[in-house]
PDB file of C-alpha atoms in Angstrom:
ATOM      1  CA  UNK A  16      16.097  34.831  21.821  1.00 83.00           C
ATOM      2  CA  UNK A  17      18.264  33.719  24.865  1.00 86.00           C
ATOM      3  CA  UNK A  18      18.758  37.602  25.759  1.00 89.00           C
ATOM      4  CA  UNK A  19      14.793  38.395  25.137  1.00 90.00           C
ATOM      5  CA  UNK A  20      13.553  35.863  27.364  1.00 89.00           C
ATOM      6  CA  UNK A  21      16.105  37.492  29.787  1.00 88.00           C
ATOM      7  CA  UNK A  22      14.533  40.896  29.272  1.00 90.00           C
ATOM      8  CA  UNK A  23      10.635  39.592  29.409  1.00 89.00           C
ATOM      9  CA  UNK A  24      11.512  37.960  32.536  1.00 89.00           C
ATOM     10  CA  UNK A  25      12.408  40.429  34.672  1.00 88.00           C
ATOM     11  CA  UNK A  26       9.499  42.917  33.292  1.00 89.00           C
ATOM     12  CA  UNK A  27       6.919  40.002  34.411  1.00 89.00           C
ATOM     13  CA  UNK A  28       8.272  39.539  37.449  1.00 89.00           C
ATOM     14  CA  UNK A  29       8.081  43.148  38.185  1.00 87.00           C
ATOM     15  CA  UNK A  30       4.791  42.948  37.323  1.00 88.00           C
ATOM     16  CA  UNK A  31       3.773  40.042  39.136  1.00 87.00           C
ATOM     17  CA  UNK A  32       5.544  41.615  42.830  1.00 86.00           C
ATOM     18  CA  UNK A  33       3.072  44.353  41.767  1.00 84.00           C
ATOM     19  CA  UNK A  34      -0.137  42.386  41.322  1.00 82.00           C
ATOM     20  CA  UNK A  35      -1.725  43.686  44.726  1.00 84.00           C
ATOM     21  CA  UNK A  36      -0.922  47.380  44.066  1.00 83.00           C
ATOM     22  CA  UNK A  37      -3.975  49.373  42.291  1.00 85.00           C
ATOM     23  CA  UNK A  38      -4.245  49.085  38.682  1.00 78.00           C
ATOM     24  CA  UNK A  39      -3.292  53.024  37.956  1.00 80.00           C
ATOM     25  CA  UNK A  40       0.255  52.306  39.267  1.00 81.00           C
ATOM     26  CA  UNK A  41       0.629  49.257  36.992  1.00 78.00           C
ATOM     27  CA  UNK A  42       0.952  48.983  32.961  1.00 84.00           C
ATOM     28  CA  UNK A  43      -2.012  49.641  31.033  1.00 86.00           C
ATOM     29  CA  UNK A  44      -4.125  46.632  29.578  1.00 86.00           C
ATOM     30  CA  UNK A  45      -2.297  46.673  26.001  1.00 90.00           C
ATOM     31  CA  UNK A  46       0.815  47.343  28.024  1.00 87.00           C
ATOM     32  CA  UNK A  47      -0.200  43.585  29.609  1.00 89.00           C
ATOM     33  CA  UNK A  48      -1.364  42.262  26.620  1.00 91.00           C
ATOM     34  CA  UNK A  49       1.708  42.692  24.509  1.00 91.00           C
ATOM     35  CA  UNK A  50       3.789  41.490  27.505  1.00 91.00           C
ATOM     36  CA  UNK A  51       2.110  37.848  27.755  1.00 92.00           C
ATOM     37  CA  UNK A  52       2.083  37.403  23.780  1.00 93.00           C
ATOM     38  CA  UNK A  53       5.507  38.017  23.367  1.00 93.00           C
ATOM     39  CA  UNK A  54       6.224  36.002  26.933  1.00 92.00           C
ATOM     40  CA  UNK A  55       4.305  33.378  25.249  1.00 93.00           C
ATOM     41  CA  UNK A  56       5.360  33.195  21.991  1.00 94.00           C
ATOM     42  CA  UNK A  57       9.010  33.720  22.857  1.00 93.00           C
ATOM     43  CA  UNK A  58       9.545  31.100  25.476  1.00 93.00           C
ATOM     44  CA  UNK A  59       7.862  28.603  23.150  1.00 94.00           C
ATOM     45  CA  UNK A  60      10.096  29.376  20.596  1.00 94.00           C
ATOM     46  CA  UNK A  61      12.994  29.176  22.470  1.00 94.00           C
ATOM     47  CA  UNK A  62      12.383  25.913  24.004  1.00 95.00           C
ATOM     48  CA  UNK A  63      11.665  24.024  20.572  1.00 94.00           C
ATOM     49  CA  UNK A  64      14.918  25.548  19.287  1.00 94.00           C
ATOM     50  CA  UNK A  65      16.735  24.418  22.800  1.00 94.00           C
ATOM     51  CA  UNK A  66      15.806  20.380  21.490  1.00 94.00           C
ATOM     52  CA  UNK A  67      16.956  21.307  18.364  1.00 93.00           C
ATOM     53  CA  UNK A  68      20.453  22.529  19.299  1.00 92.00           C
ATOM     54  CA  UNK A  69      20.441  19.776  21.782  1.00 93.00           C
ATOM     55  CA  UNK A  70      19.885  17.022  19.045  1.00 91.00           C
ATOM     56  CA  UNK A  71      22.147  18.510  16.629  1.00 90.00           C
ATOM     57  CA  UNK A  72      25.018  18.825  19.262  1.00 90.00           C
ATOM     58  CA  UNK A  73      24.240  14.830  20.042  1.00 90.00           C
ATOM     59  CA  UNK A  74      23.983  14.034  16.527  1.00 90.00           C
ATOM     60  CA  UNK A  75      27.732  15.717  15.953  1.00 89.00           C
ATOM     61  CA  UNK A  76      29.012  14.434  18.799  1.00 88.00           C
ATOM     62  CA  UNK A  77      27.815  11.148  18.265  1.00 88.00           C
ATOM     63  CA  UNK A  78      28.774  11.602  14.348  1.00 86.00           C
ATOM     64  CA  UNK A  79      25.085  10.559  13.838  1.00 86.00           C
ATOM     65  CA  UNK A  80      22.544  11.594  11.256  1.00 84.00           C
ATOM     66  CA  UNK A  81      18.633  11.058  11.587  1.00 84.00           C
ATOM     67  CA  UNK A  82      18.706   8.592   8.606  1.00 85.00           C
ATOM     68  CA  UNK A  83      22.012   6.574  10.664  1.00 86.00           C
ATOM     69  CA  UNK A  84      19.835   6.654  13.789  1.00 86.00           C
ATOM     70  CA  UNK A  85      16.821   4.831  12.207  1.00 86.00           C
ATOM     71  CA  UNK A  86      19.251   2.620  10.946  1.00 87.00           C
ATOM     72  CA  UNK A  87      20.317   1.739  14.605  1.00 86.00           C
ATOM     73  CA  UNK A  88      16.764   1.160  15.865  1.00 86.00           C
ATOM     74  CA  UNK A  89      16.161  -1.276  12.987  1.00 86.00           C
ATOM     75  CA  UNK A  90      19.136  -3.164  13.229  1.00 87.00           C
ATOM     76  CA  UNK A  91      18.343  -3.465  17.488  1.00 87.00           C
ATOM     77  CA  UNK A  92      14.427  -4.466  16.147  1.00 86.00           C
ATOM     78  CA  UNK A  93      16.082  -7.379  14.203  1.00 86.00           C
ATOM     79  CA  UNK A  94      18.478  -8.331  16.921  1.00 87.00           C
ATOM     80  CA  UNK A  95      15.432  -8.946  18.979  1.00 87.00           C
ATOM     81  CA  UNK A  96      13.712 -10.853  16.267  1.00 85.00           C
ATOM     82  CA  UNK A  97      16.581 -13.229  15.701  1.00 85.00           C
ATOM     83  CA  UNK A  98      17.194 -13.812  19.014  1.00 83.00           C
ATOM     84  CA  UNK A  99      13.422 -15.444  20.067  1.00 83.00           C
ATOM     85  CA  UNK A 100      13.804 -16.910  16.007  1.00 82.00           C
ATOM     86  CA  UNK A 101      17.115 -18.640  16.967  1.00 82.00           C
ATOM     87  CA  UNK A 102      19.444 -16.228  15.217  1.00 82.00           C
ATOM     88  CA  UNK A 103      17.992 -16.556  11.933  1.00 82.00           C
ATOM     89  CA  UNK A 104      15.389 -14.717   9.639  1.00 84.00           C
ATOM     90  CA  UNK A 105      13.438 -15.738   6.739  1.00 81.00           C
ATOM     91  CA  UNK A 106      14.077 -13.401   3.866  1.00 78.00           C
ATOM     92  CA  UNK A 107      12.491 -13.544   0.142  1.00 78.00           C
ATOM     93  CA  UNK A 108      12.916 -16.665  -1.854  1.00 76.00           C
ATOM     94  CA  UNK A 109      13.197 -19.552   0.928  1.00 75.00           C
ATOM     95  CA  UNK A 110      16.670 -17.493   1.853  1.00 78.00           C
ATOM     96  CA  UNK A 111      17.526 -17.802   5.566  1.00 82.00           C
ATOM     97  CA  UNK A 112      19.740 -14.584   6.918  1.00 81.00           C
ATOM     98  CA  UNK A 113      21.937 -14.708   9.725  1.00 84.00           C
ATOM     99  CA  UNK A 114      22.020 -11.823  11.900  1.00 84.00           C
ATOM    100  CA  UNK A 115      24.653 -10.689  14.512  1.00 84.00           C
ATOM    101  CA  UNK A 116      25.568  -7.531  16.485  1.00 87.00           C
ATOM    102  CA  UNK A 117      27.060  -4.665  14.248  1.00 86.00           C
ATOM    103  CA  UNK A 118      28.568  -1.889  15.860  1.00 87.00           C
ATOM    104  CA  UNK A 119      28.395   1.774  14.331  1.00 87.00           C
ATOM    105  CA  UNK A 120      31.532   2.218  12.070  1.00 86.00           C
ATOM    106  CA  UNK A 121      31.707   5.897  12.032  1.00 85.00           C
ATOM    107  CA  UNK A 122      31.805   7.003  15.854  1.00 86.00           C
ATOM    108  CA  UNK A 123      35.383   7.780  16.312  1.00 86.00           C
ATOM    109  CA  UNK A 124      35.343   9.600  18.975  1.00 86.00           C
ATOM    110  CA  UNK A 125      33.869  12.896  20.378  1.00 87.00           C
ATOM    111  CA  UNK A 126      36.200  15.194  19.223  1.00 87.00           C
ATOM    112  CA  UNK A 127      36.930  13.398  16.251  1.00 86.00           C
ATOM    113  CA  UNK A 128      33.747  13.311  15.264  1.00 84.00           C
ATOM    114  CA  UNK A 129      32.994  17.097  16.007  1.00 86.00           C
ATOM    115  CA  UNK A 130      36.337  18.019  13.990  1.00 84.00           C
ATOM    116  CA  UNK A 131      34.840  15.434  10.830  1.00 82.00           C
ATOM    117  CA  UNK A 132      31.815  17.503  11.045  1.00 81.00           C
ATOM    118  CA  UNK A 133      33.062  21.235  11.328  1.00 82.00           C
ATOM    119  CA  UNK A 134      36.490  20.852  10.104  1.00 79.00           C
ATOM    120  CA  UNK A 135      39.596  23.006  11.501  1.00 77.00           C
ATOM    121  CA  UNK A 136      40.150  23.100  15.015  1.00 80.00           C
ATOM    122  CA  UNK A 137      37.919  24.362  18.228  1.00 83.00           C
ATOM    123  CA  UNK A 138      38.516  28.429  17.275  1.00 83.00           C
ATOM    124  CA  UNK A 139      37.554  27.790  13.879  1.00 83.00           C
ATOM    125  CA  UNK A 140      34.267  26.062  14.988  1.00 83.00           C
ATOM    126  CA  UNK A 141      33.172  29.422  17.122  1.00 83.00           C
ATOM    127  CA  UNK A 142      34.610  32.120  14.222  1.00 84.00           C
ATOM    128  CA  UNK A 143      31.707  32.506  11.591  1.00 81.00           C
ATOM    129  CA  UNK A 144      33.779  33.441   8.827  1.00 83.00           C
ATOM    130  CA  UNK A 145      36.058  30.234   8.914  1.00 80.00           C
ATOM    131  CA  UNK A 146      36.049  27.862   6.103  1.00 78.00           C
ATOM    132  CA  UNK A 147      33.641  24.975   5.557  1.00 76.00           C
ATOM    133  CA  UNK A 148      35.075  21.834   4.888  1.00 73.00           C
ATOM    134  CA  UNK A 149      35.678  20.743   1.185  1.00 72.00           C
ATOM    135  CA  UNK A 150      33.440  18.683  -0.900  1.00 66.00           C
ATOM    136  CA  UNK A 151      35.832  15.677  -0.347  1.00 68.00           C
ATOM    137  CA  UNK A 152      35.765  15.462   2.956  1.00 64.00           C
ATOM    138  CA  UNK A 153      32.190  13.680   2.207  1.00 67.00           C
ATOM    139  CA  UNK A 154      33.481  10.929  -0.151  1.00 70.00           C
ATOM    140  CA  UNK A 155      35.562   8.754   2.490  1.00 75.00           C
ATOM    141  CA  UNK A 156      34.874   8.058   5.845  1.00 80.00           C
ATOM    142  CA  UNK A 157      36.971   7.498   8.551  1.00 81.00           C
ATOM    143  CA  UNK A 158      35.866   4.337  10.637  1.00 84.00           C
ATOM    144  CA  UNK A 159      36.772   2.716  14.165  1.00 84.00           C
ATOM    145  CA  UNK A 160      38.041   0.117  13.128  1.00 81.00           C
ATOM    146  CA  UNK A 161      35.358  -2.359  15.236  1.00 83.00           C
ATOM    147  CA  UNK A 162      34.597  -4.769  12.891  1.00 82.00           C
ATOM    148  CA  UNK A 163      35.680  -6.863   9.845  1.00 81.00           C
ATOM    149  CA  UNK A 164      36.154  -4.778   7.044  1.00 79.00           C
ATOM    150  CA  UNK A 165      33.766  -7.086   5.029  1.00 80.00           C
ATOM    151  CA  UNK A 166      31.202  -5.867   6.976  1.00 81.00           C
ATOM    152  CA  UNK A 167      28.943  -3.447   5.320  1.00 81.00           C
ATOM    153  CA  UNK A 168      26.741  -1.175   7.051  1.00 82.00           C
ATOM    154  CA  UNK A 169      23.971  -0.770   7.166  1.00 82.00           C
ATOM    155  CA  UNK A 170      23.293  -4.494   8.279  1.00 82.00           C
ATOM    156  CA  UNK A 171      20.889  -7.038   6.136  1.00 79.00           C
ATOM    157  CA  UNK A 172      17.556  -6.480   6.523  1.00 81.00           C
ATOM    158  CA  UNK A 173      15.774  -9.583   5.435  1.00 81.00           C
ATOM    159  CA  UNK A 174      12.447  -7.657   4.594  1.00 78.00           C
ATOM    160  CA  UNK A 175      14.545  -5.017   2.249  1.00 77.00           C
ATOM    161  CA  UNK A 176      16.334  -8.097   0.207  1.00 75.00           C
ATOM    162  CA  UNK A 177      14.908  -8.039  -3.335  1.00 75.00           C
ATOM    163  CA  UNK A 178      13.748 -11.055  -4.953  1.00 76.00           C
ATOM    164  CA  UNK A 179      15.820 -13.313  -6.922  1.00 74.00           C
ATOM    165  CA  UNK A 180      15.783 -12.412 -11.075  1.00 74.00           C
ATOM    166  CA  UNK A 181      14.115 -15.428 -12.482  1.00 70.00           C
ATOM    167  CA  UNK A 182      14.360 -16.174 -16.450  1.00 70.00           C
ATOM    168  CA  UNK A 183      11.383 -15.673 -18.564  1.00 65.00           C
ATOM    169  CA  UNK A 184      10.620 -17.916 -21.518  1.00 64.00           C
ATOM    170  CA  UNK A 185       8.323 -16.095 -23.963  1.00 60.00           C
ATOM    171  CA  UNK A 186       6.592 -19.778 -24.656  1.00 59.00           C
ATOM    172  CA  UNK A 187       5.039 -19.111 -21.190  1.00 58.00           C
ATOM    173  CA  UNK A 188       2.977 -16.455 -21.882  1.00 56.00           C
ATOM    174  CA  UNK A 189       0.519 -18.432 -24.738  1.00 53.00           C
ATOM    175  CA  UNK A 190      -2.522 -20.594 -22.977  1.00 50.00           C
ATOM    176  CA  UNK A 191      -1.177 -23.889 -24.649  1.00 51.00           C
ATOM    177  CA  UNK A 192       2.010 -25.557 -25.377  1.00 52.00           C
ATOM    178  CA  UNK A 193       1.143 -25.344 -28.902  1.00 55.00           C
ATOM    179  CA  UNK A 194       0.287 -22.221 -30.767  1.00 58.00           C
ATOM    180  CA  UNK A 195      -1.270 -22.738 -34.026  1.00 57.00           C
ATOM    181  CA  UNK A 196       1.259 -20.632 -36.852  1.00 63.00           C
ATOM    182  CA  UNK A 197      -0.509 -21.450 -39.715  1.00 73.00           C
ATOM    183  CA  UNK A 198      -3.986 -21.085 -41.104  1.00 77.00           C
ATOM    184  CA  UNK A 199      -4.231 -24.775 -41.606  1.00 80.00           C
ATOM    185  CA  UNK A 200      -3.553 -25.057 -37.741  1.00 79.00           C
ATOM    186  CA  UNK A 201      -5.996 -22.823 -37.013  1.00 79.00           C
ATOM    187  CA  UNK A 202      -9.270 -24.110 -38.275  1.00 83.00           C
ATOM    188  CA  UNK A 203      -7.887 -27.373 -37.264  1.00 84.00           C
ATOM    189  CA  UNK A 204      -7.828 -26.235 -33.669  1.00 82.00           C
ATOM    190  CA  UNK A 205     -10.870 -24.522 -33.853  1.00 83.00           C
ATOM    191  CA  UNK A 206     -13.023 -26.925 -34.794  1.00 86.00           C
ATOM    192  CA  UNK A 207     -11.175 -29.433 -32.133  1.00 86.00           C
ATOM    193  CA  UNK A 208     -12.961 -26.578 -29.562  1.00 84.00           C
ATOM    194  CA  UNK A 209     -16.033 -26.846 -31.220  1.00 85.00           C
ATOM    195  CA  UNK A 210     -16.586 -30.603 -30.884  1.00 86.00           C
ATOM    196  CA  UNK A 211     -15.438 -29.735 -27.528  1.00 83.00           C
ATOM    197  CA  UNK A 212     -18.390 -27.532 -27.020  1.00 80.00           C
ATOM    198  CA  UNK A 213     -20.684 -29.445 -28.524  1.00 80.00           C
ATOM    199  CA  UNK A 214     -19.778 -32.749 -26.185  1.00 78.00           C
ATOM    200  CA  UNK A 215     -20.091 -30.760 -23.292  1.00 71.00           C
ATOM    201  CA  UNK A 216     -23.235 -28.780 -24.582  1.00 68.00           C
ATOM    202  CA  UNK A 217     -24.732 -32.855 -25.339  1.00 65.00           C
ATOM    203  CA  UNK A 218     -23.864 -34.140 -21.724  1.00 58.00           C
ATOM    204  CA  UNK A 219     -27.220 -34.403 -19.445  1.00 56.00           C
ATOM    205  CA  UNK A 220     -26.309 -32.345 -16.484  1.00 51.00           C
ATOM    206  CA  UNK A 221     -24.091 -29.841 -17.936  1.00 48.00           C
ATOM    207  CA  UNK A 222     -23.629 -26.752 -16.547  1.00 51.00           C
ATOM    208  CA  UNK A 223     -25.159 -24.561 -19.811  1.00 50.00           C
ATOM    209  CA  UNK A 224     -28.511 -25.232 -20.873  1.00 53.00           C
ATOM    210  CA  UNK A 225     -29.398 -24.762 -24.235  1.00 57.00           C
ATOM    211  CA  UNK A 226     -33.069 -22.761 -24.830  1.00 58.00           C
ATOM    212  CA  UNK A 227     -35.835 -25.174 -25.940  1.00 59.00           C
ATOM    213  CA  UNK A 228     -37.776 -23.672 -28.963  1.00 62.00           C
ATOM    214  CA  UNK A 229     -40.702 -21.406 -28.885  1.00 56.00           C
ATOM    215  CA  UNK A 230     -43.242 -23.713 -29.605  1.00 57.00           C
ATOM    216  CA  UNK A 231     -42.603 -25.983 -27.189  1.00 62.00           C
ATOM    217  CA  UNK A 232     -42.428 -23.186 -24.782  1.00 55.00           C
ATOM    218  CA  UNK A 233     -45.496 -21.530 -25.623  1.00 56.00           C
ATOM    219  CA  UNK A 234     -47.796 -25.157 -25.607  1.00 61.00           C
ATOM    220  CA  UNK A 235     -46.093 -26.254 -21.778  1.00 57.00           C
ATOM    221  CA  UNK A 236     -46.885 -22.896 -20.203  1.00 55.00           C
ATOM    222  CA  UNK A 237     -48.733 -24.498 -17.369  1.00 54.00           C
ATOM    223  CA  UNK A 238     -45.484 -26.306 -16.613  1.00 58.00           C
ATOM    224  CA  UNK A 239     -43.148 -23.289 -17.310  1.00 49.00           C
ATOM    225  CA  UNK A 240     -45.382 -21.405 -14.187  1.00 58.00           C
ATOM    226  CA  UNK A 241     -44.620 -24.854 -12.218  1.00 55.00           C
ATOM    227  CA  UNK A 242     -41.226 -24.903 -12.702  1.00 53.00           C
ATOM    228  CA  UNK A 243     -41.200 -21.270 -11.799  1.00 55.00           C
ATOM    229  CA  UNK A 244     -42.314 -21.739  -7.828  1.00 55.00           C
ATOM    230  CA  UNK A 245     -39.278 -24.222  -7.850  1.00 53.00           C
ATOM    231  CA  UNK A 246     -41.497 -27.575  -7.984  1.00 47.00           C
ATOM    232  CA  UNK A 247     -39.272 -29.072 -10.452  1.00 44.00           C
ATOM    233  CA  UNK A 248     -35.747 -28.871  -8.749  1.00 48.00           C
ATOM    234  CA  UNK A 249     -33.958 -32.109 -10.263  1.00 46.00           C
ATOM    235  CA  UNK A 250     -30.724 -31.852 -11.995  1.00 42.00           C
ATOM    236  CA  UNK A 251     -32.424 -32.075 -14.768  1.00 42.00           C
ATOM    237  CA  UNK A 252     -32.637 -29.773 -18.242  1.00 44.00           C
ATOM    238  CA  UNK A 253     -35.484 -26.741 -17.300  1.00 44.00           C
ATOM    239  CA  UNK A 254     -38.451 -26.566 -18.967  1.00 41.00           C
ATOM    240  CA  UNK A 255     -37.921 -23.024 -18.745  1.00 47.00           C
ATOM    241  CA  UNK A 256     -35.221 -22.988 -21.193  1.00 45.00           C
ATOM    242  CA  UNK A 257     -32.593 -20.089 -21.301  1.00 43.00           C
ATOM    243  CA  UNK A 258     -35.146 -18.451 -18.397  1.00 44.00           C
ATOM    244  CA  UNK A 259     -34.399 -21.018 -16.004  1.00 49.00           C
ATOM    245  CA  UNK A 260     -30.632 -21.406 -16.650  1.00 51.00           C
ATOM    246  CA  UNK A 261     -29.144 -22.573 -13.438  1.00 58.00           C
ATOM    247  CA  UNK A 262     -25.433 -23.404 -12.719  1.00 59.00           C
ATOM    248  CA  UNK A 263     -23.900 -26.285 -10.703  1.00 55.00           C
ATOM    249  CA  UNK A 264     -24.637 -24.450  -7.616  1.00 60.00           C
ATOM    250  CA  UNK A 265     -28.163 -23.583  -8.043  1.00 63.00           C
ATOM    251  CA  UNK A 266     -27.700 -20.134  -8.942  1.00 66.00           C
ATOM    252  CA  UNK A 267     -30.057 -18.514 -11.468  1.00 64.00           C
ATOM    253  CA  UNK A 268     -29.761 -15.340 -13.195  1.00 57.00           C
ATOM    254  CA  UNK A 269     -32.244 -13.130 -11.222  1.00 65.00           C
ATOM    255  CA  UNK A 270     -29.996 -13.674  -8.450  1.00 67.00           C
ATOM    256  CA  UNK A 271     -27.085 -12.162 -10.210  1.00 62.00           C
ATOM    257  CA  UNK A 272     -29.225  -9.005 -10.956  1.00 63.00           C
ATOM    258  CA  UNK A 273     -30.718 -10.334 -14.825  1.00 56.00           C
ATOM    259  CA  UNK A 274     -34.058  -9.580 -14.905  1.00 57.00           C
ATOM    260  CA  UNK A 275     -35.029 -13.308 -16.343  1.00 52.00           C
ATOM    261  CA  UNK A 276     -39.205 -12.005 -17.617  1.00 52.00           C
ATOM    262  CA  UNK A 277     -37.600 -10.341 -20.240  1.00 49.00           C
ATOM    263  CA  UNK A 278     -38.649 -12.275 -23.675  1.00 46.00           C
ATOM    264  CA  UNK A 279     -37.003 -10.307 -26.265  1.00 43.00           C
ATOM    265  CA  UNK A 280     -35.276 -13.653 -27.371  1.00 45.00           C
ATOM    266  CA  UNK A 281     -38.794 -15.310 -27.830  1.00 49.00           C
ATOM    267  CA  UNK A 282     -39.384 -13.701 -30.966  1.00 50.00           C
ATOM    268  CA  UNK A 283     -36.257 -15.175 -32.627  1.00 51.00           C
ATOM    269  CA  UNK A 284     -38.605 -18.293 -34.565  1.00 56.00           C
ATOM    270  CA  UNK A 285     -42.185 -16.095 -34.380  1.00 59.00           C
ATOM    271  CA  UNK A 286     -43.459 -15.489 -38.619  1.00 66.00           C
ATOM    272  CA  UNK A 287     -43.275 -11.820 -39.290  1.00 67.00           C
ATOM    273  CA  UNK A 288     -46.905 -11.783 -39.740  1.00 71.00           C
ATOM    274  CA  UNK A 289     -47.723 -13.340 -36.107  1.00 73.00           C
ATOM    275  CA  UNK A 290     -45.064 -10.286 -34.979  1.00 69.00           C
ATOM    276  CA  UNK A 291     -47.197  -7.593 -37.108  1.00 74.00           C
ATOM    277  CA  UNK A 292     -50.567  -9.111 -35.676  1.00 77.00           C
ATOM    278  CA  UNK A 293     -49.232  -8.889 -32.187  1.00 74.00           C
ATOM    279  CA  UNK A 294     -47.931  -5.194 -32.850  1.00 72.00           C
ATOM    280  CA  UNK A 295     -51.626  -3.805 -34.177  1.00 77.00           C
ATOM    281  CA  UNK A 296     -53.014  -5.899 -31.318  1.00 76.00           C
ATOM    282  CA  UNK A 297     -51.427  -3.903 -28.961  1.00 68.00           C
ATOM    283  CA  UNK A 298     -51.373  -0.670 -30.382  1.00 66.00           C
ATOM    284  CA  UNK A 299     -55.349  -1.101 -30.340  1.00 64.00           C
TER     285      UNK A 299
END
């Protein structure tokens, strides 16, 4: 691609000497056309593979991959951290992790690391039918040598440390300390609950209100409208029964989205004849 843009070049600089000369002594418009595209195309081309070869020869040189690289940055990041942090960084589990300079164990040099890389020696690098290096060559590393051998790379990162293992007793998944085995234990602690329920249900400004019965419903309906424009607003039991349930906060059901006219439940205690009567009545 080198020896193309080499070739383009010159042809667009002859025609670019030429621009002032009339148009019959120059190319023709295709002639042009084609000339730019592949100007265009090629030199863009060529410069994104330039980077390219330019990282990879870095990378060899440096006996770097991408992955190692990113592992540099990070480690400088947490250098930074620990050093406004006082040398220390919080990791999972209360665990405080110490963090000090690491140099790069596997940059041995340039030609070292070129010859790790390629294998064989400089004439074997530019011959394309030389051998690759074996499969073992990428089990062991050689290193420089710069720190303690106890010192793994890559560094700690305190945000990568997984969480301590913690033992799990299967007792801890059951509600209560106690779970009932046998039948016997079962109704026992049932009905415990229920006289639970039924304390709570008893107590004057519980949170549940119980529904008064129809009757008494259907003779106070001047004072079921009057506690419906909020003039009785005591903690007190409605009058409105299960329509004007309200919880410790004040919060009734229409504000949750239940439509509260609904009277379905009011025919629970209604005589099957008063239900018929009503029926015809309205079917008339």
């Amino acid at each position: 691609m080198g020896y193309l843009e080499y070739l383009l070049y010159f042809r667009a600089r002859v025609v670019w000497d030429g621009r002032n000369l009339p148009s019959y002594l120059g190319p023709s418009v295709l002639e042009l056309l084609s000339l730019f595209v592949l100007l265009l195309v090629n030199s863009i081309t060529l410069f994104a593979l330039s980077i390219l070869l330019l990282r990879s020869l870095w990378s060899l040189g440096a006996n770097i991959t991408t992955i190692e690289g990113w592992e540099i940055e990070r480690h400088s990041a947490l250098l930074r951290r620990a050093r406004v942090l006082g040398g220390y960084l919080d990791g999972p589990d209360g665990l405080r992790v110490k963090i000090f300079k690491q140099e790069f164990p596997y940059d041995i040099g340039i030609y070292q690391n070129i010859k790790q890389g390629m294998g064989g020696g400089p004439l074997s690098w530019l011959w394309p039918l030389a051998a690759s290096p074996s499969n073992d060559s990428g089990l062991e590393f050689e290193v420089n040598g710069f720190e303690d051998p106890s010192v793994v790379w890559p560094p700690p990162d305190p945000d990568r440390i997984p969480r301590r293992l913690r033992p799990v007793n299967p007792q801890d998944a059951f509600t209560h300390g106690h779970y009932p085995t046998s039948k016997e234990e079962q109704i026992d602690s049932f009905r415990r609950r229920q006289e639970r329920d039924i304390a709570r249900i008893r107590v004057p400004h519980s949170q549940v209100q119980r529904r008064r019965p129809f009757h008494e419903r259907y003779s106070h309906a001047e004072e079921l409208d009057a506690v419906e424009r909020g003039t009785e607003s005591d903690g007190r039991r409605s009058s409105e029964g299960e329509e004007g349930w309200r919880n410790s906060e004040g919060d009734r059901l229409q504000d949750f989205g239940v439509d509260e006219d609904a009277d379905f439940y009011d025919e629970d205690n209604v005589p099957l004849a008063e239900l018929l009567r009503r029926r015809q009545s309205k079917g008339n």
